[in-house]
Coordinates of N, CA and C in Angstrom, one line a residue:
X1 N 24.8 -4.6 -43.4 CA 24.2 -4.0 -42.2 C 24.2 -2.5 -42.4
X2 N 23.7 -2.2 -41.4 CA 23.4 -0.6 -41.7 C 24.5 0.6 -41.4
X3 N 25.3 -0.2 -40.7 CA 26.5 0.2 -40.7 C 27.6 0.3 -41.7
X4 N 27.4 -0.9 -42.6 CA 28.1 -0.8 -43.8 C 27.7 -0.6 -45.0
X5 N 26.6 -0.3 -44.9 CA 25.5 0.5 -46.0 C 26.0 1.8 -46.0
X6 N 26.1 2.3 -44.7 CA 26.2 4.2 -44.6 C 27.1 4.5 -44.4
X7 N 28.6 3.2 -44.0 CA 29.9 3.6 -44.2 C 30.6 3.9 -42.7
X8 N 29.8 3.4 -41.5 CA 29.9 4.3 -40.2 C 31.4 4.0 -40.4
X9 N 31.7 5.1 -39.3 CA 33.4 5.4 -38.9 C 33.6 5.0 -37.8
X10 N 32.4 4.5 -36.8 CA 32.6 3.7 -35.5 C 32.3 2.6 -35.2
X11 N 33.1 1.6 -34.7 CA 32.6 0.1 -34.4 C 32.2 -0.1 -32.7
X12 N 31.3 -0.1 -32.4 CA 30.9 -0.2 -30.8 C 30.9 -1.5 -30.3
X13 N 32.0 -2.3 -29.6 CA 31.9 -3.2 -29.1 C 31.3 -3.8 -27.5
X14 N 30.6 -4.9 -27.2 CA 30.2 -4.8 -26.1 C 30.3 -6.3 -25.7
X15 N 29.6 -6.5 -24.1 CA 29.4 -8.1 -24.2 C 27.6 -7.8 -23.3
X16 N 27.8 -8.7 -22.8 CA 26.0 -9.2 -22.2 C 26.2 -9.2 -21.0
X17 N 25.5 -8.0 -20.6 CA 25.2 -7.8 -19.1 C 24.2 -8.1 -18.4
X18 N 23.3 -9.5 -18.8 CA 22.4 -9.4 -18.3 C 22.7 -10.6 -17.0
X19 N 21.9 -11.5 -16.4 CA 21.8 -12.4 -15.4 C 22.4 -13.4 -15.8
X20 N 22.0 -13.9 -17.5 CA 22.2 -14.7 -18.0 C 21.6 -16.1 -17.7
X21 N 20.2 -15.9 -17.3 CA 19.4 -16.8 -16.9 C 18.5 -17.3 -18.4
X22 N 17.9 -19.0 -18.2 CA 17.7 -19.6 -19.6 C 16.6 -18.8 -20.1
X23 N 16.2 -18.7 -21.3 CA 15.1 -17.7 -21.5 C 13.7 -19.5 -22.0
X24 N 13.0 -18.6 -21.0 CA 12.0 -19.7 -21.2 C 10.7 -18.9 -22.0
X25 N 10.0 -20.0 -22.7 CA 9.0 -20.1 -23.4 C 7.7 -20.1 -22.7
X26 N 7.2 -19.4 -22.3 CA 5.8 -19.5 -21.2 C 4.3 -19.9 -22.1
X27 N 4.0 -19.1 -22.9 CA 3.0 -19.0 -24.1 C 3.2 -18.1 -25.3
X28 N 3.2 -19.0 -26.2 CA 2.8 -18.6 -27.8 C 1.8 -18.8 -28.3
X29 N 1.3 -17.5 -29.4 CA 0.2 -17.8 -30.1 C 0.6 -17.6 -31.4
X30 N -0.3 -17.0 -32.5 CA 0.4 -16.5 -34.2 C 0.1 -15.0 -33.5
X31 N -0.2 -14.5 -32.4 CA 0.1 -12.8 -32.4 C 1.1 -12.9 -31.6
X32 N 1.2 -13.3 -30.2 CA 1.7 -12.7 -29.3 C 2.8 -14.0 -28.6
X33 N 3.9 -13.3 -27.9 CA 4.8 -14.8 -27.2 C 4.8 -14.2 -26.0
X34 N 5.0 -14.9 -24.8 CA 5.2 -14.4 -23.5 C 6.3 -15.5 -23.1
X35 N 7.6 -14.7 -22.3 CA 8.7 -15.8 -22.4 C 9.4 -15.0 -20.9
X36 N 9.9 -15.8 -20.3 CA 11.2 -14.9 -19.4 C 12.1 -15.1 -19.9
X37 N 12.5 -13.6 -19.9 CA 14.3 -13.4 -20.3 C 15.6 -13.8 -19.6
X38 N 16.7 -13.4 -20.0 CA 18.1 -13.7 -19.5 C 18.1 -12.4 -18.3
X39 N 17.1 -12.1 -17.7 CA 17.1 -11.4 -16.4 C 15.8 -11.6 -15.5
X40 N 15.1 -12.6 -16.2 CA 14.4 -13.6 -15.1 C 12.9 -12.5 -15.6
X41 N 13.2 -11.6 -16.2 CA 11.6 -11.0 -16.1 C 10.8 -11.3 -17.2
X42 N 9.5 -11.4 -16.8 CA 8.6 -11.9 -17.8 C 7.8 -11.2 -18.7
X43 N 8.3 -11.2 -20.4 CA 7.8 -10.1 -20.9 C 6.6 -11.0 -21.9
X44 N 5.8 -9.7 -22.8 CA 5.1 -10.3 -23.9 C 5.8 -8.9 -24.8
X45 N 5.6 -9.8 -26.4 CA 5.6 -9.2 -27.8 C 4.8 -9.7 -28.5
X46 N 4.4 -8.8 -29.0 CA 3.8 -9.0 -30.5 C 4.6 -9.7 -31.5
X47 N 3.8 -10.6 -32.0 CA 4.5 -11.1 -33.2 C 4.4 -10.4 -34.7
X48 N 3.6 -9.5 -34.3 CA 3.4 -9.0 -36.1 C 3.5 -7.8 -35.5
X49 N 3.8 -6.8 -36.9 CA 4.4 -5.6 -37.0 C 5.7 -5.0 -36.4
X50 N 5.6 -4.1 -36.1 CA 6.9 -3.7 -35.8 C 6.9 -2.4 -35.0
X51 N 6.2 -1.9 -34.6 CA 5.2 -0.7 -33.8 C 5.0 -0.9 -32.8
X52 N 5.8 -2.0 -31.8 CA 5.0 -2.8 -30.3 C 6.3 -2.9 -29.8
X53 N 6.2 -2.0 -28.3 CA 7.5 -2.0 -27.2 C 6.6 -3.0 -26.7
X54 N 8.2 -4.4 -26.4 CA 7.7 -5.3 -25.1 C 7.5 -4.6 -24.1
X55 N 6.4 -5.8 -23.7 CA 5.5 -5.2 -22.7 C 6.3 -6.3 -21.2
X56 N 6.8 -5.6 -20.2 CA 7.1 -6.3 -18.8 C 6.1 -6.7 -18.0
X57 N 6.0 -8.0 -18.2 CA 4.6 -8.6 -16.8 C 5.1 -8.5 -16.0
X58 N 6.4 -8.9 -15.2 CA 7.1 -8.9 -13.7 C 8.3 -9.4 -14.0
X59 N 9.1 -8.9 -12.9 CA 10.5 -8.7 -13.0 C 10.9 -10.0 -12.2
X60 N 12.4 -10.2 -12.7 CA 13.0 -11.3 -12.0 C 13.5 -11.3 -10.6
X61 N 13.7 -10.0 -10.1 CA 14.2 -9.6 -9.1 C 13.1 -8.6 -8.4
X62 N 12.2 -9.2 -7.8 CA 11.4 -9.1 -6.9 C 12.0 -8.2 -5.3
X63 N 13.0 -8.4 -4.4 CA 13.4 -7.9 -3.3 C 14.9 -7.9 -3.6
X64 N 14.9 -7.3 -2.3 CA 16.7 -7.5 -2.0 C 17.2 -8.8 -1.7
X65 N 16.1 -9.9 -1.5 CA 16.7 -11.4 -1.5 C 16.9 -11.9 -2.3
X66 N 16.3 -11.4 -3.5 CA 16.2 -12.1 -4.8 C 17.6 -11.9 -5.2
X67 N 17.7 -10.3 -4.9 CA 19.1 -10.0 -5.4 C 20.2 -10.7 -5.1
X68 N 20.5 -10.8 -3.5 CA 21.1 -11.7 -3.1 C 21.3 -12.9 -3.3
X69 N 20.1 -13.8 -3.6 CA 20.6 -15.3 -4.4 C 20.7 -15.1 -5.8
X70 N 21.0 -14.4 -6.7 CA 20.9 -14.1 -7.8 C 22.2 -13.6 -8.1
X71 N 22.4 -12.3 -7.2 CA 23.6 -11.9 -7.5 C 25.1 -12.2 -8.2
X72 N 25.4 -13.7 -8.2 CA 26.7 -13.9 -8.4 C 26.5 -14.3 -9.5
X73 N 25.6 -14.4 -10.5 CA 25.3 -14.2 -11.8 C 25.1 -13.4 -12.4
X74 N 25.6 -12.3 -11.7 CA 26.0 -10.4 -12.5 C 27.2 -10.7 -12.5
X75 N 28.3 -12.0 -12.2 CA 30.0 -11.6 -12.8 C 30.0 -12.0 -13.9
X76 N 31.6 -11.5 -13.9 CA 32.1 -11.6 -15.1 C 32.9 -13.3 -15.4
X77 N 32.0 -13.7 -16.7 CA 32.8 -14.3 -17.2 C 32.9 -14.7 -19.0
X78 N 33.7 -15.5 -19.1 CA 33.9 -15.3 -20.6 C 32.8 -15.3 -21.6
X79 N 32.3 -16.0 -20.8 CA 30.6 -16.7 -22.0 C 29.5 -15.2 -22.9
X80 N 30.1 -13.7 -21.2 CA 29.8 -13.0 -21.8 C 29.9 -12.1 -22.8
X81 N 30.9 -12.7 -23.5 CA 31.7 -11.9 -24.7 C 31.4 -12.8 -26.1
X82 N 30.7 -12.4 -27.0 CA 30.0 -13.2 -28.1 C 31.3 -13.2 -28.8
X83 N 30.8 -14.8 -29.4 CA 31.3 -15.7 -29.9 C 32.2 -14.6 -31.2
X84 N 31.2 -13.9 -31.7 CA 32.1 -13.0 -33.0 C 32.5 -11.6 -32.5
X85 N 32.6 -11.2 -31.5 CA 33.5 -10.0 -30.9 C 34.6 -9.8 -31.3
X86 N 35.8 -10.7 -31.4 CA 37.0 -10.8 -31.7 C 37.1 -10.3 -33.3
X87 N 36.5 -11.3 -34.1 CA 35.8 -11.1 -35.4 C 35.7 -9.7 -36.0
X88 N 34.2 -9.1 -34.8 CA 34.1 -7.6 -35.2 C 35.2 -6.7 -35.5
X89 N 36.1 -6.9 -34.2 CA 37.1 -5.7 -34.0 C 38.1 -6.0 -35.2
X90 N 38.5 -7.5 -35.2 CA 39.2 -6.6 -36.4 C 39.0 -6.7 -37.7
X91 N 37.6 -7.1 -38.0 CA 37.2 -6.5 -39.4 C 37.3 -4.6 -39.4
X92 N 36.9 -4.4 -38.1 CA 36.9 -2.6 -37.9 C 37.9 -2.1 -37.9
X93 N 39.2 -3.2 -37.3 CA 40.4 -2.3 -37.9 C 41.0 -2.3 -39.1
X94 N 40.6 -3.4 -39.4 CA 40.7 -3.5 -41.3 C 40.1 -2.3 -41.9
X95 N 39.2 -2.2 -41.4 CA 38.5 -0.8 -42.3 C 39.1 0.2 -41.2
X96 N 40.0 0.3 -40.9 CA 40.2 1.8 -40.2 C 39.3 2.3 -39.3
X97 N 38.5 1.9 -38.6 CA 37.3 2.8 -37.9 C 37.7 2.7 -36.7
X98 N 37.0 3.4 -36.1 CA 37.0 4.1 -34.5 C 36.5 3.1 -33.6
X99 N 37.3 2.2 -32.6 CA 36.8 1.3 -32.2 C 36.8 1.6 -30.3
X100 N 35.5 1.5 -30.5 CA 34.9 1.7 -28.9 C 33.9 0.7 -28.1
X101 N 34.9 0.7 -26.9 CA 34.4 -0.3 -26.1 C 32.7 0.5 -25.6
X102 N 31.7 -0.4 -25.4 CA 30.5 0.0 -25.6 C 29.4 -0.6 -24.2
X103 N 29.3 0.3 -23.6 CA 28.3 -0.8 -22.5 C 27.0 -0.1 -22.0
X104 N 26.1 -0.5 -21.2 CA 25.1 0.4 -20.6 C 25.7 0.8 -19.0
X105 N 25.8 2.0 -18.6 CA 25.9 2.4 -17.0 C 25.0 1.4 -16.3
X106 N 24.7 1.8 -15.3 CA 24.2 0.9 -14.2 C 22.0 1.0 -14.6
X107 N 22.0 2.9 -14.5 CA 20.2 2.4 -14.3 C 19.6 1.6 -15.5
X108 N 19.9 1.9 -16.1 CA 18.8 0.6 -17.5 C 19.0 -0.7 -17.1
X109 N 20.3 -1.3 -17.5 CA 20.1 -2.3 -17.0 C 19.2 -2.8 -15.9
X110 N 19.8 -2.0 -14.6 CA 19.2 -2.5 -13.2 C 17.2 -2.1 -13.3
X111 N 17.2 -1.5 -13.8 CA 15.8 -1.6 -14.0 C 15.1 -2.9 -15.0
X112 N 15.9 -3.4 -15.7 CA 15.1 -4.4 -16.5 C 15.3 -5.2 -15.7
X113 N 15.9 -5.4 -14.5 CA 15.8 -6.6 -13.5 C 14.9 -6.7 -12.6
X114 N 14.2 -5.2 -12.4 CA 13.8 -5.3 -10.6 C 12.3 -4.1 -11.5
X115 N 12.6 -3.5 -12.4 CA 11.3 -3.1 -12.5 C 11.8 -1.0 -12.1
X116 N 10.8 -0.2 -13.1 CA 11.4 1.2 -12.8 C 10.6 1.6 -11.1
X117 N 9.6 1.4 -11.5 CA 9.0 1.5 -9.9 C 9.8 0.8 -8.8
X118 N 9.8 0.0 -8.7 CA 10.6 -0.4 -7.7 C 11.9 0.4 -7.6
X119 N 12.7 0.5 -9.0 CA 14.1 0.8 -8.6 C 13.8 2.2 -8.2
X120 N 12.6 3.4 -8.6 CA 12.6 4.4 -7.7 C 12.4 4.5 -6.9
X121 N 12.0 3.6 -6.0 CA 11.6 3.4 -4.7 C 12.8 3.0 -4.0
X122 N 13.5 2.2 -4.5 CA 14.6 1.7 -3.7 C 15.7 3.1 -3.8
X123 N 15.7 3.3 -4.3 CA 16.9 4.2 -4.5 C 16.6 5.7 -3.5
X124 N 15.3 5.6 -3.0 CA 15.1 6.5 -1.6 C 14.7 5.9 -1.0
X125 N 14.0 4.6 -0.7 CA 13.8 3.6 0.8 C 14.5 2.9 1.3
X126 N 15.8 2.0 0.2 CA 16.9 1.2 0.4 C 18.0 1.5 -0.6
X127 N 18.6 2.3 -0.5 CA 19.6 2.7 -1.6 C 21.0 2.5 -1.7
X128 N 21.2 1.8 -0.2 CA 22.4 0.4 -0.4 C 22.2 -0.3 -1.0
X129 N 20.9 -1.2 -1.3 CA 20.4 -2.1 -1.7 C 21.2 -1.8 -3.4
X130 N 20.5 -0.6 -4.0 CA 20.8 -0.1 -5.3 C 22.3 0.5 -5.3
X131 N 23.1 0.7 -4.7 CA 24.6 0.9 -4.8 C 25.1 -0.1 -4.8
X132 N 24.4 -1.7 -4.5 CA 24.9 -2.7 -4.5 C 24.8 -3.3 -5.7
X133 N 23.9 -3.0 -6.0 CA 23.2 -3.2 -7.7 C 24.4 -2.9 -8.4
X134 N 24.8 -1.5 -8.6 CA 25.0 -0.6 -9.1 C 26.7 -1.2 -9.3
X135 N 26.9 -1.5 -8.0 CA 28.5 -1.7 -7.5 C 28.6 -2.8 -8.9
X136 N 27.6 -4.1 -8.4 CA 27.8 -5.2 -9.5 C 27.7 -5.0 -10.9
X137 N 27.5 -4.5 -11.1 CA 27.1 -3.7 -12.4 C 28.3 -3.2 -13.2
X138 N 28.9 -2.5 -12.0 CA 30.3 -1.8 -12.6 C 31.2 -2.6 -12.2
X139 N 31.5 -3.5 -12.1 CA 32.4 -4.6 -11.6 C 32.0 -5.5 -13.3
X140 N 30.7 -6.1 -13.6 CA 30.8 -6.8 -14.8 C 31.2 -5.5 -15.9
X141 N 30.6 -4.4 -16.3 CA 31.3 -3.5 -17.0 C 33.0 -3.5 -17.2
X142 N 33.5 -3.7 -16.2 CA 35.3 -3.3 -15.7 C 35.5 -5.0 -16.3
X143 N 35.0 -6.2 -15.9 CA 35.1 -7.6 -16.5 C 34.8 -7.4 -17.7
X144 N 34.0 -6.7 -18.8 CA 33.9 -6.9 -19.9 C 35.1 -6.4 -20.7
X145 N 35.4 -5.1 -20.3 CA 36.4 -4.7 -20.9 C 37.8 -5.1 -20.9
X146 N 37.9 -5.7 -19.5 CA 39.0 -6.2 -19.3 C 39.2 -7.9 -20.2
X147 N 38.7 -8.2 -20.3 CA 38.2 -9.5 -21.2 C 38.5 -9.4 -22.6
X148 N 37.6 -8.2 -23.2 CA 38.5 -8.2 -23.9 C 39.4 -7.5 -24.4
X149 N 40.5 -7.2 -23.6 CA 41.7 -6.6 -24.1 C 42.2 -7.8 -23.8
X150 N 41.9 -8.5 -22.8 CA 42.3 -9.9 -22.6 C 42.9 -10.7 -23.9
X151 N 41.9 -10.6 -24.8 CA 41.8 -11.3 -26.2 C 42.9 -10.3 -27.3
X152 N 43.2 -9.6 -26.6 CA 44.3 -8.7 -27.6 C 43.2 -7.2 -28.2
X153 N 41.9 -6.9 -27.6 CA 41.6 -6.2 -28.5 C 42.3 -4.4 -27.6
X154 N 41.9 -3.5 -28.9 CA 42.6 -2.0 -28.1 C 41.6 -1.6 -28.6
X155 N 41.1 -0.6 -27.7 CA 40.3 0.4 -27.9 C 40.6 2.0 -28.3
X156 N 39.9 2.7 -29.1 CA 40.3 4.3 -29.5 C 39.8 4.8 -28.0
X157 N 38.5 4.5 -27.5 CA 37.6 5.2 -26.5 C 36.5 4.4 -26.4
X158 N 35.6 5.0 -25.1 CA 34.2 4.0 -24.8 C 32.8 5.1 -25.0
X159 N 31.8 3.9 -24.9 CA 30.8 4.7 -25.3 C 30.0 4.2 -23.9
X160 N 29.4 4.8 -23.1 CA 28.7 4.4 -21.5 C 27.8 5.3 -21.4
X161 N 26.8 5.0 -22.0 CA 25.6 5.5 -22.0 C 24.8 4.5 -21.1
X162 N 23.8 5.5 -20.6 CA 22.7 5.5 -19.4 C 21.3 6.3 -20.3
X163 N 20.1 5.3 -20.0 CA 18.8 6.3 -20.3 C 18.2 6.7 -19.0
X164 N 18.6 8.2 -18.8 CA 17.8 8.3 -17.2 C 17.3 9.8 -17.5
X165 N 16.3 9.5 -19.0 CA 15.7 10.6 -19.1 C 14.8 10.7 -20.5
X166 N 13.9 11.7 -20.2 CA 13.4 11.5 -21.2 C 13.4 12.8 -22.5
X167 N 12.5 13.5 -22.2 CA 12.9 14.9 -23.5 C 12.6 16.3 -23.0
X168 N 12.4 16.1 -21.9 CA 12.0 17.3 -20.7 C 13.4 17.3 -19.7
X169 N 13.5 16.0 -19.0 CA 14.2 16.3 -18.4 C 14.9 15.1 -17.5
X170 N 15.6 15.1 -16.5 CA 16.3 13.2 -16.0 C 14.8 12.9 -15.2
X171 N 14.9 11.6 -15.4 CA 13.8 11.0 -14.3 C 14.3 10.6 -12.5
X172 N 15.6 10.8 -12.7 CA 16.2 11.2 -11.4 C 17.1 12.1 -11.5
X173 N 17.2 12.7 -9.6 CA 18.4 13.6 -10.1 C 19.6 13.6 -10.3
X174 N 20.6 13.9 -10.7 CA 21.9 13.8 -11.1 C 22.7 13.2 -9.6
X175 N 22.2 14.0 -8.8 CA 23.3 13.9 -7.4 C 22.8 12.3 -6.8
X176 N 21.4 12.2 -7.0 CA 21.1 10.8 -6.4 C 21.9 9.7 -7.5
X177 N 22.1 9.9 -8.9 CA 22.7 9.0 -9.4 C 24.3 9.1 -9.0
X178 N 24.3 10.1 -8.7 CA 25.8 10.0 -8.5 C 26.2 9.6 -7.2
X179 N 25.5 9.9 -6.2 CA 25.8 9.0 -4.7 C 25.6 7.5 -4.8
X180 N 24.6 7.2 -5.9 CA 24.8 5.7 -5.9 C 25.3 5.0 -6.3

């Protein structure tokens, strides 16, 4: 891996925060696949090259209803901690490295569920809606971690990164992320 090619000094561990819904098959061709993911939303890829961001047709979480029947498949449970986690960590403490629990904050995620438009919208039209999101979100984050220490693992430190920006500047502002 490219990790053990370059030698890294950090091992980032994580689990799966998505809905964990089945990923279906919609259409394949020899270019292109169009499938819904394990957050209900329906993307397309290219099958050749390597120069092509999936493309989102529509999200799985359409309203705040969706959310609500959906919801209790943002907890925490074991299934979301891959099979070789345990594995990882302590190959990484065999090699001595810096081992950090690893997750995404709340907006990325919650936008590959409901879509960035929408979530900017909610987040000034209905923004309990999105604190609710947000809540669930950090409730499976706090489940993942705790899971696995559960398994015996220790951490040096975490890594909780959020993309809520681009090379200019945040696409929201700081105080609205932080109220929510």
């Amino acid at each position: 891996s490219p990790h053990d090619y370059f030698g890294c000094e950090i091992a980032r561990l994580g689990g799966d925060y998505t809905l964990q819904l089945p990923v279906e098959n919609i259409e394949e061709t020899e270019r292109y696949r169009i499938y819904r993911d394990t957050n209900g939303a329906t993307r397309k890829e290219i099958s050749e090259g390597d120069d092509w961001t999936p493309h989102y047709l529509a999200y799985g979480i359409e309203s705040r209803q969706d959310w609500q029947r959906l919801k209790g498949r943002a907890a925490y449970n074991e299934s979301r901690l891959p099979a070789s986690c345990l594995a990882a960590y302590q190959r990484a403490r065999q090699r001595q490295q810096f081992v950090a629990f690893s997750a995404h904050a709340c907006f990325h995620p919650t936008w590959q569920k409901i879509g960035m438009v929408k979530l900017f919208c909610a987040m000034l039209e209905d923004p309990d809606w999105i604190a609710d999101m947000f809540s669930a979100h950090t409730d499976l984050i706090i489940g993942l971690y705790e899971g696995m220490r559960a398994q015996g693992m220790e951490f040096d430190g975490a890594f909780i990164a959020d993309d809520l920006a681009y090379r200019e500047a945040p696409m929201i502002s700081p105080q609205l992320y932080h109220d929510l």
